[in-house]
């Protein structure tokens, strides 16, 4: 079914709303960057923090209503299936972030690398 044509007022209202969202996201990014230290950048820890920040932002925005709007007309069990798959992907990312944070803590920059015991001499 074709959508009804939009008039100029609708387009301007949509543009203004989009602009506000972009400005809000830019402010969030600026605040995030201000919170990084030189040590975070040198150690590469900035990426772990960025990924965690992005995931936290996403989980705040995405809820059942988001999926309902995004997948309008799709049966509820298909939406649940999609959410389950997404949760599994995010759990894998969280695990990777945790492993990266642990590795960054245990492996000190500049320390000599040790050979694992199973590697031959």
PDB file of C-alpha atoms in Angstrom:
ATOM      1  CA  UNK A   1       0.000   0.000   0.000  1.00  0.00           C
ATOM      2  CA  UNK A   2       1.597   3.320  -1.007  1.00  0.00           C
ATOM      3  CA  UNK A   3       2.289   5.863   1.697  1.00  0.00           C
ATOM      4  CA  UNK A   4       0.455   9.178   1.690  1.00  0.00           C
ATOM      5  CA  UNK A   5       2.537  12.045   0.338  1.00  0.00           C
ATOM      6  CA  UNK A   6       4.203  14.191   2.978  1.00  0.00           C
ATOM      7  CA  UNK A   7       3.758  17.923   3.030  1.00  0.00           C
ATOM      8  CA  UNK A   8       6.531  20.462   3.684  1.00  0.00           C
ATOM      9  CA  UNK A   9       5.632  20.837   7.383  1.00  0.00           C
ATOM     10  CA  UNK A  10       6.011  17.070   7.946  1.00  0.00           C
ATOM     11  CA  UNK A  11       9.377  17.044   6.203  1.00  0.00           C
ATOM     12  CA  UNK A  12      10.640  20.031   8.216  1.00  0.00           C
ATOM     13  CA  UNK A  13       9.469  18.444  11.478  1.00  0.00           C
ATOM     14  CA  UNK A  14      11.239  15.191  10.569  1.00  0.00           C
ATOM     15  CA  UNK A  15      14.414  17.097   9.646  1.00  0.00           C
ATOM     16  CA  UNK A  16      14.354  18.987  12.949  1.00  0.00           C
ATOM     17  CA  UNK A  17      13.851  15.761  14.918  1.00  0.00           C
ATOM     18  CA  UNK A  18      16.675  14.053  13.020  1.00  0.00           C
ATOM     19  CA  UNK A  19      18.932  17.043  13.652  1.00  0.00           C
ATOM     20  CA  UNK A  20      18.207  16.898  17.401  1.00  0.00           C
ATOM     21  CA  UNK A  21      19.037  13.198  17.526  1.00  0.00           C
ATOM     22  CA  UNK A  22      22.328  13.711  15.672  1.00  0.00           C
ATOM     23  CA  UNK A  23      23.286  16.628  17.932  1.00  0.00           C
ATOM     24  CA  UNK A  24      22.502  14.567  21.026  1.00  0.00           C
ATOM     25  CA  UNK A  25      24.629  11.686  19.754  1.00  0.00           C
ATOM     26  CA  UNK A  26      27.482  14.083  18.950  1.00  0.00           C
ATOM     27  CA  UNK A  27      27.329  15.424  22.511  1.00  0.00           C
ATOM     28  CA  UNK A  28      27.463  11.870  23.887  1.00  0.00           C
ATOM     29  CA  UNK A  29      30.513  11.098  21.735  1.00  0.00           C
ATOM     30  CA  UNK A  30      32.261  14.310  22.846  1.00  0.00           C
ATOM     31  CA  UNK A  31      31.634  13.410  26.496  1.00  0.00           C
ATOM     32  CA  UNK A  32      32.982   9.905  25.897  1.00  0.00           C
ATOM     33  CA  UNK A  33      36.173  11.205  24.249  1.00  0.00           C
ATOM     34  CA  UNK A  34      36.700  13.726  27.067  1.00  0.00           C
ATOM     35  CA  UNK A  35      36.559  10.827  29.530  1.00  0.00           C
ATOM     36  CA  UNK A  36      39.468   9.002  27.861  1.00  0.00           C
ATOM     37  CA  UNK A  37      42.924   9.383  29.312  1.00  0.00           C
ATOM     38  CA  UNK A  38      46.247   9.440  27.473  1.00  0.00           C
ATOM     39  CA  UNK A  39      46.954   6.089  29.121  1.00  0.00           C
ATOM     40  CA  UNK A  40      43.764   4.639  27.587  1.00  0.00           C
ATOM     41  CA  UNK A  41      44.912   5.715  24.146  1.00  0.00           C
ATOM     42  CA  UNK A  42      48.501   4.466  24.569  1.00  0.00           C
ATOM     43  CA  UNK A  43      47.442   1.087  25.916  1.00  0.00           C
ATOM     44  CA  UNK A  44      44.692   0.577  23.347  1.00  0.00           C
ATOM     45  CA  UNK A  45      42.134   0.431  26.150  1.00  0.00           C
ATOM     46  CA  UNK A  46      40.145   3.153  24.353  1.00  0.00           C
ATOM     47  CA  UNK A  47      38.733   0.548  21.972  1.00  0.00           C
ATOM     48  CA  UNK A  48      37.416  -1.631  24.784  1.00  0.00           C
ATOM     49  CA  UNK A  49      35.821   1.426  26.375  1.00  0.00           C
ATOM     50  CA  UNK A  50      34.348   2.519  23.038  1.00  0.00           C
ATOM     51  CA  UNK A  51      32.825  -0.897  22.381  1.00  0.00           C
ATOM     52  CA  UNK A  52      31.393  -1.033  25.907  1.00  0.00           C
ATOM     53  CA  UNK A  53      30.001   2.494  25.523  1.00  0.00           C
ATOM     54  CA  UNK A  54      28.375   1.614  22.204  1.00  0.00           C
ATOM     55  CA  UNK A  55      26.806  -1.538  23.629  1.00  0.00           C
ATOM     56  CA  UNK A  56      25.491   0.306  26.678  1.00  0.00           C
ATOM     57  CA  UNK A  57      23.995   3.017  24.482  1.00  0.00           C
ATOM     58  CA  UNK A  58      22.361   0.399  22.282  1.00  0.00           C
ATOM     59  CA  UNK A  59      20.865  -1.554  25.161  1.00  0.00           C
ATOM     60  CA  UNK A  60      19.365   1.657  26.564  1.00  0.00           C
ATOM     61  CA  UNK A  61      17.646   2.416  23.248  1.00  0.00           C
ATOM     62  CA  UNK A  62      16.543  -1.047  22.193  1.00  0.00           C
ATOM     63  CA  UNK A  63      13.590  -2.591  23.964  1.00  0.00           C
ATOM     64  CA  UNK A  64      10.479  -4.515  23.009  1.00  0.00           C
ATOM     65  CA  UNK A  65       8.920  -1.367  21.532  1.00  0.00           C
ATOM     66  CA  UNK A  66      11.925  -0.859  19.239  1.00  0.00           C
ATOM     67  CA  UNK A  67      11.541  -4.370  17.828  1.00  0.00           C
ATOM     68  CA  UNK A  68       7.786  -4.000  17.549  1.00  0.00           C
ATOM     69  CA  UNK A  69       8.188  -0.794  15.525  1.00  0.00           C
ATOM     70  CA  UNK A  70      11.076  -2.085  13.454  1.00  0.00           C
ATOM     71  CA  UNK A  71       9.403  -5.386  12.618  1.00  0.00           C
ATOM     72  CA  UNK A  72       5.798  -4.212  12.344  1.00  0.00           C
ATOM     73  CA  UNK A  73       3.560  -7.010  11.109  1.00  0.00           C
ATOM     74  CA  UNK A  74       6.077  -9.743  11.982  1.00  0.00           C
ATOM     75  CA  UNK A  75       4.748 -12.464  14.317  1.00  0.00           C
ATOM     76  CA  UNK A  76       5.824 -12.179  17.953  1.00  0.00           C
ATOM     77  CA  UNK A  77       7.733 -15.485  17.932  1.00  0.00           C
ATOM     78  CA  UNK A  78       9.859 -14.269  14.998  1.00  0.00           C
ATOM     79  CA  UNK A  79      10.646 -11.082  16.920  1.00  0.00           C
ATOM     80  CA  UNK A  80      11.614 -13.147  19.982  1.00  0.00           C
ATOM     81  CA  UNK A  81      13.849 -15.287  17.770  1.00  0.00           C
ATOM     82  CA  UNK A  82      15.545 -12.154  16.413  1.00  0.00           C
ATOM     83  CA  UNK A  83      16.060 -10.775  19.922  1.00  0.00           C
ATOM     84  CA  UNK A  84      17.533 -14.079  21.078  1.00  0.00           C
ATOM     85  CA  UNK A  85      20.032 -14.075  18.212  1.00  0.00           C
ATOM     86  CA  UNK A  86      20.950 -10.472  18.976  1.00  0.00           C
ATOM     87  CA  UNK A  87      21.415 -11.257  22.674  1.00  0.00           C
ATOM     88  CA  UNK A  88      23.765 -14.115  21.768  1.00  0.00           C
ATOM     89  CA  UNK A  89      25.843 -11.811  19.544  1.00  0.00           C
ATOM     90  CA  UNK A  90      26.080  -9.208  22.288  1.00  0.00           C
ATOM     91  CA  UNK A  91      27.013 -11.830  24.872  1.00  0.00           C
ATOM     92  CA  UNK A  92      29.859 -12.908  22.599  1.00  0.00           C
ATOM     93  CA  UNK A  93      30.998  -9.293  22.254  1.00  0.00           C
ATOM     94  CA  UNK A  94      30.837  -8.779  26.014  1.00  0.00           C
ATOM     95  CA  UNK A  95      32.934 -11.914  26.493  1.00  0.00           C
ATOM     96  CA  UNK A  96      35.489 -10.617  24.018  1.00  0.00           C
ATOM     97  CA  UNK A  97      35.606  -7.262  25.787  1.00  0.00           C
ATOM     98  CA  UNK A  98      36.108  -8.976  29.137  1.00  0.00           C
ATOM     99  CA  UNK A  99      38.892 -11.130  27.729  1.00  0.00           C
ATOM    100  CA  UNK A 100      40.522  -8.068  26.173  1.00  0.00           C
ATOM    101  CA  UNK A 101      40.332  -6.135  29.427  1.00  0.00           C
ATOM    102  CA  UNK A 102      41.794  -9.083  31.328  1.00  0.00           C
ATOM    103  CA  UNK A 103      44.604  -9.482  28.803  1.00  0.00           C
ATOM    104  CA  UNK A 104      45.386  -5.773  28.920  1.00  0.00           C
ATOM    105  CA  UNK A 105      45.604  -5.979  32.706  1.00  0.00           C
ATOM    106  CA  UNK A 106      47.734  -9.132  32.843  1.00  0.00           C
ATOM    107  CA  UNK A 107      50.030  -8.415  29.900  1.00  0.00           C
ATOM    108  CA  UNK A 108      51.879  -5.235  30.730  1.00  0.00           C
ATOM    109  CA  UNK A 109      53.070  -3.155  27.770  1.00  0.00           C
ATOM    110  CA  UNK A 110      56.827  -3.397  27.338  1.00  0.00           C
ATOM    111  CA  UNK A 111      57.152  -6.621  29.314  1.00  0.00           C
ATOM    112  CA  UNK A 112      59.057  -9.407  27.563  1.00  0.00           C
ATOM    113  CA  UNK A 113      56.847 -12.064  26.082  1.00  0.00           C
ATOM    114  CA  UNK A 114      57.066 -15.499  27.680  1.00  0.00           C
ATOM    115  CA  UNK A 115      57.083 -18.691  25.689  1.00  0.00           C
ATOM    116  CA  UNK A 116      54.198 -20.959  26.553  1.00  0.00           C
ATOM    117  CA  UNK A 117      55.280 -24.227  28.190  1.00  0.00           C
ATOM    118  CA  UNK A 118      53.976 -26.295  25.284  1.00  0.00           C
ATOM    119  CA  UNK A 119      56.146 -24.443  22.743  1.00  0.00           C
ATOM    120  CA  UNK A 120      59.451 -26.164  22.081  1.00  0.00           C
ATOM    121  CA  UNK A 121      62.760 -24.532  22.833  1.00  0.00           C
TER     122      UNK A 121
END
